């Protein structure tokens, strides 16, 4: 079992470019849009993304000549989960009759386009809700008849919503209708069979990630992971590199010995800021993001073998 503390489907056409009326505009985050791709490779530079974190990025050592660890994100990589999380949040808002000032006559409901942008820019469920309520007004609900005004009550509102949402998400995963994305299980098995270390690092709640992994990759694969980290295990969420820096330490490896598989710019930034090369397997909601710092970009992992990833990492080392 991992030494640390603590989830894929057919691709849809990419979402349209962000609208100028994007309700997330106040995030002051600009993502360069790029066309939908099949696959491509790029040279990785460990200094290409500067981190606002105090954590010092790991560097790729010139002596690192082989892939020693494969690290997977969960949501979006192991399974295409965005619509499942959105369903669970909207069910929670309905269950607790969450009424925001902008729409006081009906419970809050996050649309698919809005949620795609939200989840690609803010990691973690609680930060998502906290940002939304700060921007759109704190809601009334069956938890608090009037909108909470102090930090304690606001934290209680978010905690209650997140806990219920997590349980609802678990019910969806347990339904048996969710599958892993193409190629994931084969790559995991190839990595273990060749003696590579295998890890999963997810910003989601630990209990929900464990449920996803046990139901989707199976208990045996889950228990054979060399490292497993969830959002509960680090103070800062992606794009902060903490989760990947911690994984490298737990695996007793340098960042350059690891290869990360991510699906979004947030995850890509977290990996590169930790000094780890990263390949991207995008989803329908992340296909138009700018993955310029990825060493390879794939629509899915159907045709990607471990030997391909090993060659990529060797090329990275040679380029550095």
mmCIF file of C-alpha atoms in Angstrom:
data_model
loop_
_atom_site.group_PDB
_atom_site.id
_atom_site.type_symbol
_atom_site.label_atom_id
_atom_site.label_comp_id
_atom_site.label_asym_id
_atom_site.label_seq_id
_atom_site.Cartn_x
_atom_site.Cartn_y
_atom_site.Cartn_z
ATOM 1 C CA UNK A 1 0.000 0.000 0.000
ATOM 2 C CA UNK A 2 1.328 3.488 -0.710
ATOM 3 C CA UNK A 3 3.492 5.143 1.904
ATOM 4 C CA UNK A 4 1.621 8.410 1.610
ATOM 5 C CA UNK A 5 -1.599 9.624 3.062
ATOM 6 C CA UNK A 6 -4.350 10.293 0.502
ATOM 7 C CA UNK A 7 -10.974 8.406 -11.526
ATOM 8 C CA UNK A 8 -12.978 7.373 -18.781
ATOM 9 C CA UNK A 9 -15.089 7.636 -21.716
ATOM 10 C CA UNK A 10 -15.634 8.670 -25.339
ATOM 11 C CA UNK A 11 -14.317 12.095 -26.320
ATOM 12 C CA UNK A 12 -16.837 14.715 -27.343
ATOM 13 C CA UNK A 13 -16.102 17.672 -29.634
ATOM 14 C CA UNK A 14 -14.134 20.409 -27.849
ATOM 15 C CA UNK A 15 -15.995 23.208 -26.140
ATOM 16 C CA UNK A 16 -16.159 26.552 -27.958
ATOM 17 C CA UNK A 17 -13.681 29.271 -27.110
ATOM 18 C CA UNK A 18 -14.360 31.240 -23.976
ATOM 19 C CA UNK A 19 -16.894 33.992 -24.431
ATOM 20 C CA UNK A 20 -16.047 37.666 -23.621
ATOM 21 C CA UNK A 21 -19.031 37.465 -21.301
ATOM 22 C CA UNK A 22 -17.407 34.629 -19.428
ATOM 23 C CA UNK A 23 -18.576 34.917 -15.790
ATOM 24 C CA UNK A 24 -15.101 33.818 -14.730
ATOM 25 C CA UNK A 25 -13.498 36.932 -16.199
ATOM 26 C CA UNK A 26 -12.811 38.332 -12.737
ATOM 27 C CA UNK A 27 -10.359 35.533 -12.119
ATOM 28 C CA UNK A 28 -7.946 37.573 -14.256
ATOM 29 C CA UNK A 29 -6.627 34.326 -15.720
ATOM 30 C CA UNK A 30 -5.927 34.135 -19.428
ATOM 31 C CA UNK A 31 -5.565 30.809 -21.140
ATOM 32 C CA UNK A 32 -4.162 30.902 -24.668
ATOM 33 C CA UNK A 33 -6.468 28.907 -26.904
ATOM 34 C CA UNK A 34 -5.053 26.388 -29.324
ATOM 35 C CA UNK A 35 -6.695 24.089 -31.892
ATOM 36 C CA UNK A 36 -7.758 20.526 -31.199
ATOM 37 C CA UNK A 37 -4.833 18.181 -31.680
ATOM 38 C CA UNK A 38 -4.258 14.517 -32.281
ATOM 39 C CA UNK A 39 -0.782 14.185 -30.823
ATOM 40 C CA UNK A 40 2.400 16.183 -30.748
ATOM 41 C CA UNK A 41 5.605 16.397 -28.782
ATOM 42 C CA UNK A 42 7.479 19.316 -27.358
ATOM 43 C CA UNK A 43 10.762 19.948 -25.613
ATOM 44 C CA UNK A 44 10.319 20.372 -21.886
ATOM 45 C CA UNK A 45 12.037 23.108 -19.944
ATOM 46 C CA UNK A 46 11.922 22.952 -16.183
ATOM 47 C CA UNK A 47 12.145 26.738 -16.033
ATOM 48 C CA UNK A 48 9.311 27.401 -18.439
ATOM 49 C CA UNK A 49 6.765 27.953 -15.679
ATOM 50 C CA UNK A 50 7.605 30.083 -12.699
ATOM 51 C CA UNK A 51 5.933 29.098 -9.471
ATOM 52 C CA UNK A 52 4.397 31.470 -6.974
ATOM 53 C CA UNK A 53 4.940 28.778 -4.372
ATOM 54 C CA UNK A 54 7.872 28.929 -2.001
ATOM 55 C CA UNK A 55 8.581 25.309 -2.856
ATOM 56 C CA UNK A 56 11.784 25.083 -4.846
ATOM 57 C CA UNK A 57 11.184 23.289 -8.169
ATOM 58 C CA UNK A 58 13.011 20.043 -8.750
ATOM 59 C CA UNK A 59 15.406 20.036 -11.693
ATOM 60 C CA UNK A 60 15.911 17.386 -14.344
ATOM 61 C CA UNK A 61 19.289 15.802 -13.777
ATOM 62 C CA UNK A 62 21.449 15.050 -16.777
ATOM 63 C CA UNK A 63 22.212 11.678 -15.206
ATOM 64 C CA UNK A 64 18.554 10.650 -15.346
ATOM 65 C CA UNK A 65 18.414 8.382 -18.365
ATOM 66 C CA UNK A 66 15.333 6.274 -17.770
ATOM 67 C CA UNK A 67 11.731 6.602 -16.715
ATOM 68 C CA UNK A 68 11.518 5.411 -13.119
ATOM 69 C CA UNK A 69 8.003 6.502 -12.107
ATOM 70 C CA UNK A 70 4.714 7.141 -13.880
ATOM 71 C CA UNK A 71 2.319 9.470 -12.072
ATOM 72 C CA UNK A 72 -1.352 9.791 -13.066
ATOM 73 C CA UNK A 73 -3.824 12.494 -12.199
ATOM 74 C CA UNK A 74 -7.259 11.003 -11.509
ATOM 75 C CA UNK A 75 -10.163 13.181 -12.683
ATOM 76 C CA UNK A 76 -9.871 13.743 -16.425
ATOM 77 C CA UNK A 77 -7.032 11.251 -16.835
ATOM 78 C CA UNK A 78 -8.187 7.951 -15.345
ATOM 79 C CA UNK A 79 -11.798 8.860 -16.008
ATOM 80 C CA UNK A 80 -13.570 11.732 -17.743
ATOM 81 C CA UNK A 81 -15.346 13.009 -14.689
ATOM 82 C CA UNK A 82 -16.187 16.690 -15.150
ATOM 83 C CA UNK A 83 -19.868 16.101 -15.931
ATOM 84 C CA UNK A 84 -20.156 13.715 -12.979
ATOM 85 C CA UNK A 85 -18.793 16.266 -10.530
ATOM 86 C CA UNK A 86 -21.045 18.971 -11.974
ATOM 87 C CA UNK A 87 -24.076 16.708 -11.547
ATOM 88 C CA UNK A 88 -23.118 16.049 -7.924
ATOM 89 C CA UNK A 89 -22.667 19.771 -7.162
ATOM 90 C CA UNK A 90 -26.001 20.684 -8.737
ATOM 91 C CA UNK A 91 -27.702 17.885 -6.801
ATOM 92 C CA UNK A 92 -26.208 19.314 -3.610
ATOM 93 C CA UNK A 93 -27.378 22.844 -4.437
ATOM 94 C CA UNK A 94 -30.877 21.515 -5.088
ATOM 95 C CA UNK A 95 -30.921 19.338 -1.969
ATOM 96 C CA UNK A 96 -30.029 22.281 0.289
ATOM 97 C CA UNK A 97 -32.069 24.827 -1.739
ATOM 98 C CA UNK A 98 -29.034 27.053 -2.318
ATOM 99 C CA UNK A 99 -30.400 30.398 -3.551
ATOM 100 C CA UNK A 100 -27.932 33.040 -4.728
ATOM 101 C CA UNK A 101 -28.751 36.778 -5.049
ATOM 102 C CA UNK A 102 -28.318 36.543 -8.818
ATOM 103 C CA UNK A 103 -31.073 33.891 -9.066
ATOM 104 C CA UNK A 104 -33.168 33.901 -5.875
ATOM 105 C CA UNK A 105 -36.140 31.988 -7.305
ATOM 106 C CA UNK A 106 -34.420 28.660 -8.033
ATOM 107 C CA UNK A 107 -31.488 26.654 -6.647
ATOM 108 C CA UNK A 108 -28.036 27.343 -8.021
ATOM 109 C CA UNK A 109 -27.222 25.243 -11.081
ATOM 110 C CA UNK A 110 -23.819 25.301 -12.787
ATOM 111 C CA UNK A 111 -24.138 24.911 -16.572
ATOM 112 C CA UNK A 112 -21.738 22.695 -18.492
ATOM 113 C CA UNK A 113 -19.852 25.505 -20.256
ATOM 114 C CA UNK A 114 -19.454 27.466 -17.048
ATOM 115 C CA UNK A 115 -18.319 24.441 -15.068
ATOM 116 C CA UNK A 116 -15.750 23.490 -17.719
ATOM 117 C CA UNK A 117 -14.103 26.871 -17.298
ATOM 118 C CA UNK A 118 -14.441 26.871 -13.523
ATOM 119 C CA UNK A 119 -12.905 23.450 -12.970
ATOM 120 C CA UNK A 120 -10.073 24.182 -15.388
ATOM 121 C CA UNK A 121 -9.049 27.270 -13.459
ATOM 122 C CA UNK A 122 -9.713 26.521 -9.803
ATOM 123 C CA UNK A 123 -8.635 23.245 -8.227
ATOM 124 C CA UNK A 124 -10.660 21.647 -5.447
ATOM 125 C CA UNK A 125 -14.370 21.778 -4.683
ATOM 126 C CA UNK A 126 -14.282 24.066 -1.676
ATOM 127 C CA UNK A 127 -12.162 26.721 -3.429
ATOM 128 C CA UNK A 128 -14.595 26.597 -6.376
ATOM 129 C CA UNK A 129 -17.609 27.304 -4.180
ATOM 130 C CA UNK A 130 -15.828 29.894 -2.066
ATOM 131 C CA UNK A 131 -14.772 31.816 -5.195
ATOM 132 C CA UNK A 132 -18.269 31.573 -6.700
ATOM 133 C CA UNK A 133 -20.029 32.823 -3.590
ATOM 134 C CA UNK A 134 -17.563 35.685 -3.167
ATOM 135 C CA UNK A 135 -18.186 36.773 -6.747
ATOM 136 C CA UNK A 136 -21.950 36.200 -6.937
ATOM 137 C CA UNK A 137 -23.026 36.686 -3.339
ATOM 138 C CA UNK A 138 -23.345 34.277 -0.440
ATOM 139 C CA UNK A 139 -26.569 32.265 -0.669
ATOM 140 C CA UNK A 140 -29.445 31.446 1.607
ATOM 141 C CA UNK A 141 -30.135 27.740 2.030
ATOM 142 C CA UNK A 142 -31.710 25.153 4.274
ATOM 143 C CA UNK A 143 -28.387 25.218 6.132
ATOM 144 C CA UNK A 144 -28.603 28.957 6.866
ATOM 145 C CA UNK A 145 -31.934 30.688 6.315
ATOM 146 C CA UNK A 146 -30.113 33.960 5.676
ATOM 147 C CA UNK A 147 -26.763 34.257 3.897
ATOM 148 C CA UNK A 148 -23.849 33.636 6.290
ATOM 149 C CA UNK A 149 -21.830 36.740 7.091
ATOM 150 C CA UNK A 150 -18.930 35.502 9.205
ATOM 151 C CA UNK A 151 -16.087 33.188 8.285
ATOM 152 C CA UNK A 152 -17.201 30.395 10.614
ATOM 153 C CA UNK A 153 -20.695 30.095 9.136
ATOM 154 C CA UNK A 154 -19.390 30.439 5.592
ATOM 155 C CA UNK A 155 -16.924 27.637 6.208
ATOM 156 C CA UNK A 156 -19.727 25.488 7.662
ATOM 157 C CA UNK A 157 -21.887 26.123 4.571
ATOM 158 C CA UNK A 158 -19.108 25.105 2.195
ATOM 159 C CA UNK A 159 -18.112 22.093 4.293
ATOM 160 C CA UNK A 160 -21.703 20.847 4.428
ATOM 161 C CA UNK A 161 -22.216 21.255 0.688
ATOM 162 C CA UNK A 162 -18.907 19.591 -0.127
ATOM 163 C CA UNK A 163 -19.543 16.626 2.178
ATOM 164 C CA UNK A 164 -22.989 15.989 0.638
ATOM 165 C CA UNK A 165 -21.629 16.456 -2.875
ATOM 166 C CA UNK A 166 -18.852 13.948 -2.175
ATOM 167 C CA UNK A 167 -21.347 11.311 -1.031
ATOM 168 C CA UNK A 168 -23.500 11.942 -4.099
ATOM 169 C CA UNK A 169 -20.445 11.584 -6.348
ATOM 170 C CA UNK A 170 -19.659 8.263 -4.691
ATOM 171 C CA UNK A 171 -23.164 7.028 -5.510
ATOM 172 C CA UNK A 172 -22.615 7.914 -9.174
ATOM 173 C CA UNK A 173 -19.268 6.098 -9.275
ATOM 174 C CA UNK A 174 -20.775 3.034 -7.602
ATOM 175 C CA UNK A 175 -23.560 2.895 -10.190
ATOM 176 C CA UNK A 176 -21.334 0.880 -12.536
ATOM 177 C CA UNK A 177 -21.904 3.219 -15.490
ATOM 178 C CA UNK A 178 -18.457 4.871 -15.352
ATOM 179 C CA UNK A 179 -15.459 3.492 -17.241
ATOM 180 C CA UNK A 180 -11.762 4.297 -17.341
ATOM 181 C CA UNK A 181 -10.425 6.302 -20.268
ATOM 182 C CA UNK A 182 -8.820 4.285 -23.094
ATOM 183 C CA UNK A 183 -5.297 2.993 -22.527
ATOM 184 C CA UNK A 184 -4.991 3.875 -18.855
ATOM 185 C CA UNK A 185 -5.159 0.379 -17.393
ATOM 186 C CA UNK A 186 -2.763 -1.022 -20.010
ATOM 187 C CA UNK A 187 -0.185 1.672 -19.246
ATOM 188 C CA UNK A 188 -0.478 1.073 -15.521
ATOM 189 C CA UNK A 189 0.046 -2.661 -15.998
ATOM 190 C CA UNK A 190 2.984 -2.109 -18.352
ATOM 191 C CA UNK A 191 4.629 0.198 -15.840
ATOM 192 C CA UNK A 192 4.303 -2.242 -12.963
ATOM 193 C CA UNK A 193 5.414 -5.189 -15.084
ATOM 194 C CA UNK A 194 8.583 -3.337 -16.087
ATOM 195 C CA UNK A 195 9.465 -2.409 -12.524
ATOM 196 C CA UNK A 196 8.506 1.258 -12.708
ATOM 197 C CA UNK A 197 7.009 2.971 -9.710
ATOM 198 C CA UNK A 198 3.377 3.941 -10.105
ATOM 199 C CA UNK A 199 1.522 6.781 -8.402
ATOM 200 C CA UNK A 200 -1.769 8.686 -8.482
ATOM 201 C CA UNK A 201 -1.927 12.346 -7.433
ATOM 202 C CA UNK A 202 -5.341 13.996 -7.377
ATOM 203 C CA UNK A 203 -6.584 17.331 -6.048
ATOM 204 C CA UNK A 204 -9.948 15.753 -5.194
ATOM 205 C CA UNK A 205 -11.103 14.612 -1.768
ATOM 206 C CA UNK A 206 -9.301 11.483 -0.622
ATOM 207 C CA UNK A 207 -12.422 9.423 0.055
ATOM 208 C CA UNK A 208 -13.842 10.123 -3.408
ATOM 209 C CA UNK A 209 -10.537 9.317 -5.137
ATOM 210 C CA UNK A 210 -10.174 6.042 -3.238
ATOM 211 C CA UNK A 211 -13.679 5.079 -4.289
ATOM 212 C CA UNK A 212 -12.915 5.946 -7.914
ATOM 213 C CA UNK A 213 -9.705 3.966 -7.957
ATOM 214 C CA UNK A 214 -11.116 0.899 -6.227
ATOM 215 C CA UNK A 215 -14.116 0.825 -8.583
ATOM 216 C CA UNK A 216 -12.342 1.739 -11.814
ATOM 217 C CA UNK A 217 -8.807 0.385 -11.707
ATOM 218 C CA UNK A 218 -9.603 -2.336 -9.180
ATOM 219 C CA UNK A 219 -8.502 -2.978 -5.620
ATOM 220 C CA UNK A 220 -5.401 -4.928 -6.634
ATOM 221 C CA UNK A 221 -4.000 -2.143 -8.815
ATOM 222 C CA UNK A 222 -4.882 0.460 -6.211
ATOM 223 C CA UNK A 223 -3.132 -1.389 -3.412
ATOM 224 C CA UNK A 224 -0.041 -1.883 -5.583
ATOM 225 C CA UNK A 225 0.476 1.871 -6.043
ATOM 226 C CA UNK A 226 3.821 3.070 -4.748
ATOM 227 C CA UNK A 227 2.358 6.453 -3.857
ATOM 228 C CA UNK A 228 -1.145 7.875 -3.576
ATOM 229 C CA UNK A 229 -1.864 11.510 -2.719
ATOM 230 C CA UNK A 230 -5.146 13.405 -2.672
ATOM 231 C CA UNK A 231 -6.127 16.998 -2.030
ATOM 232 C CA UNK A 232 -6.357 16.317 1.689
ATOM 233 C CA UNK A 233 -2.640 15.559 1.839
ATOM 234 C CA UNK A 234 -1.267 18.968 0.820
ATOM 235 C CA UNK A 235 -2.058 22.501 1.902
ATOM 236 C CA UNK A 236 -2.100 24.013 -1.584
ATOM 237 C CA UNK A 237 -4.045 22.734 -4.605
ATOM 238 C CA UNK A 238 -2.827 22.469 -8.178
ATOM 239 C CA UNK A 239 -1.392 24.492 -9.959
ATOM 240 C CA UNK A 240 0.769 24.707 -6.866
ATOM 241 C CA UNK A 241 3.419 21.968 -7.233
ATOM 242 C CA UNK A 242 3.196 20.702 -3.639
ATOM 243 C CA UNK A 243 1.433 17.440 -4.463
ATOM 244 C CA UNK A 244 4.058 16.449 -7.034
ATOM 245 C CA UNK A 245 6.992 17.595 -4.925
ATOM 246 C CA UNK A 246 5.603 15.458 -2.096
ATOM 247 C CA UNK A 247 5.142 12.491 -4.434
ATOM 248 C CA UNK A 248 8.771 12.681 -5.558
ATOM 249 C CA UNK A 249 9.921 12.673 -1.954
ATOM 250 C CA UNK A 250 7.699 9.713 -1.087
ATOM 251 C CA UNK A 251 8.977 7.824 -4.125
ATOM 252 C CA UNK A 252 12.555 8.762 -3.234
ATOM 253 C CA UNK A 253 13.128 10.073 -6.757
ATOM 254 C CA UNK A 254 14.050 13.342 -8.388
ATOM 255 C CA UNK A 255 11.449 15.140 -10.468
ATOM 256 C CA UNK A 256 13.269 14.304 -13.680
ATOM 257 C CA UNK A 257 12.886 10.577 -13.035
ATOM 258 C CA UNK A 258 9.104 10.910 -13.022
ATOM 259 C CA UNK A 259 6.643 11.412 -15.857
ATOM 260 C CA UNK A 260 3.239 12.913 -15.090
ATOM 261 C CA UNK A 261 0.026 12.304 -17.057
ATOM 262 C CA UNK A 262 -2.390 15.242 -16.792
ATOM 263 C CA UNK A 263 -5.434 16.563 -18.664
ATOM 264 C CA UNK A 264 -5.480 20.298 -17.927
ATOM 265 C CA UNK A 265 -3.293 23.380 -17.762
ATOM 266 C CA UNK A 266 -3.687 23.459 -13.989
ATOM 267 C CA UNK A 267 -2.229 19.975 -13.670
ATOM 268 C CA UNK A 268 0.454 20.659 -16.274
ATOM 269 C CA UNK A 269 1.588 23.723 -14.358
ATOM 270 C CA UNK A 270 1.735 21.775 -11.107
ATOM 271 C CA UNK A 271 3.916 19.105 -12.698
ATOM 272 C CA UNK A 272 6.329 21.427 -14.485
ATOM 273 C CA UNK A 273 6.706 23.628 -11.428
ATOM 274 C CA UNK A 274 7.763 20.507 -9.557
ATOM 275 C CA UNK A 275 10.430 19.887 -12.183
ATOM 276 C CA UNK A 276 8.560 16.954 -13.715
ATOM 277 C CA UNK A 277 8.044 16.456 -17.455
ATOM 278 C CA UNK A 278 4.368 16.015 -18.280
ATOM 279 C CA UNK A 279 2.283 14.514 -21.075
ATOM 280 C CA UNK A 280 -1.301 15.660 -21.577
ATOM 281 C CA UNK A 281 -4.268 13.511 -22.528
ATOM 282 C CA UNK A 282 -6.916 16.175 -22.971
ATOM 283 C CA UNK A 283 -10.676 15.858 -22.555
ATOM 284 C CA UNK A 284 -13.546 17.570 -24.342
ATOM 285 C CA UNK A 285 -13.461 20.378 -21.779
ATOM 286 C CA UNK A 286 -9.688 20.953 -21.879
ATOM 287 C CA UNK A 287 -8.938 20.387 -25.577
ATOM 288 C CA UNK A 288 -8.557 24.103 -26.348
ATOM 289 C CA UNK A 289 -6.140 24.925 -23.547
ATOM 290 C CA UNK A 290 -2.542 25.923 -24.186
ATOM 291 C CA UNK A 291 -0.329 22.936 -23.409
ATOM 292 C CA UNK A 292 2.918 24.483 -24.666
ATOM 293 C CA UNK A 293 4.926 23.093 -21.748
ATOM 294 C CA UNK A 294 3.820 19.486 -22.257
ATOM 295 C CA UNK A 295 6.324 17.125 -23.851
ATOM 296 C CA UNK A 296 3.490 15.322 -25.659
ATOM 297 C CA UNK A 297 -0.231 15.861 -26.212
ATOM 298 C CA UNK A 298 -2.723 13.060 -26.912
ATOM 299 C CA UNK A 299 -6.518 12.867 -27.332
ATOM 300 C CA UNK A 300 -6.337 9.683 -25.233
ATOM 301 C CA UNK A 301 -3.853 6.943 -24.393
ATOM 302 C CA UNK A 302 -5.217 4.281 -26.748
ATOM 303 C CA UNK A 303 -2.067 4.100 -28.866
ATOM 304 C CA UNK A 304 0.467 5.165 -26.255
ATOM 305 C CA UNK A 305 2.778 2.488 -24.909
ATOM 306 C CA UNK A 306 5.257 2.607 -22.065
ATOM 307 C CA UNK A 307 8.155 2.470 -24.531
ATOM 308 C CA UNK A 308 6.845 5.662 -26.149
ATOM 309 C CA UNK A 309 6.892 7.460 -22.806
ATOM 310 C CA UNK A 310 10.366 6.158 -22.016
ATOM 311 C CA UNK A 311 11.625 7.543 -25.340
ATOM 312 C CA UNK A 312 10.012 10.892 -24.586
ATOM 313 C CA UNK A 313 11.767 11.191 -21.251
ATOM 314 C CA UNK A 314 15.116 10.226 -22.752
ATOM 315 C CA UNK A 315 14.666 12.956 -25.341
ATOM 316 C CA UNK A 316 13.910 15.442 -22.581
ATOM 317 C CA UNK A 317 17.135 14.560 -20.795
ATOM 318 C CA UNK A 318 19.134 14.815 -23.995
ATOM 319 C CA UNK A 319 17.648 18.261 -24.679
ATOM 320 C CA UNK A 320 18.660 19.461 -21.225
#
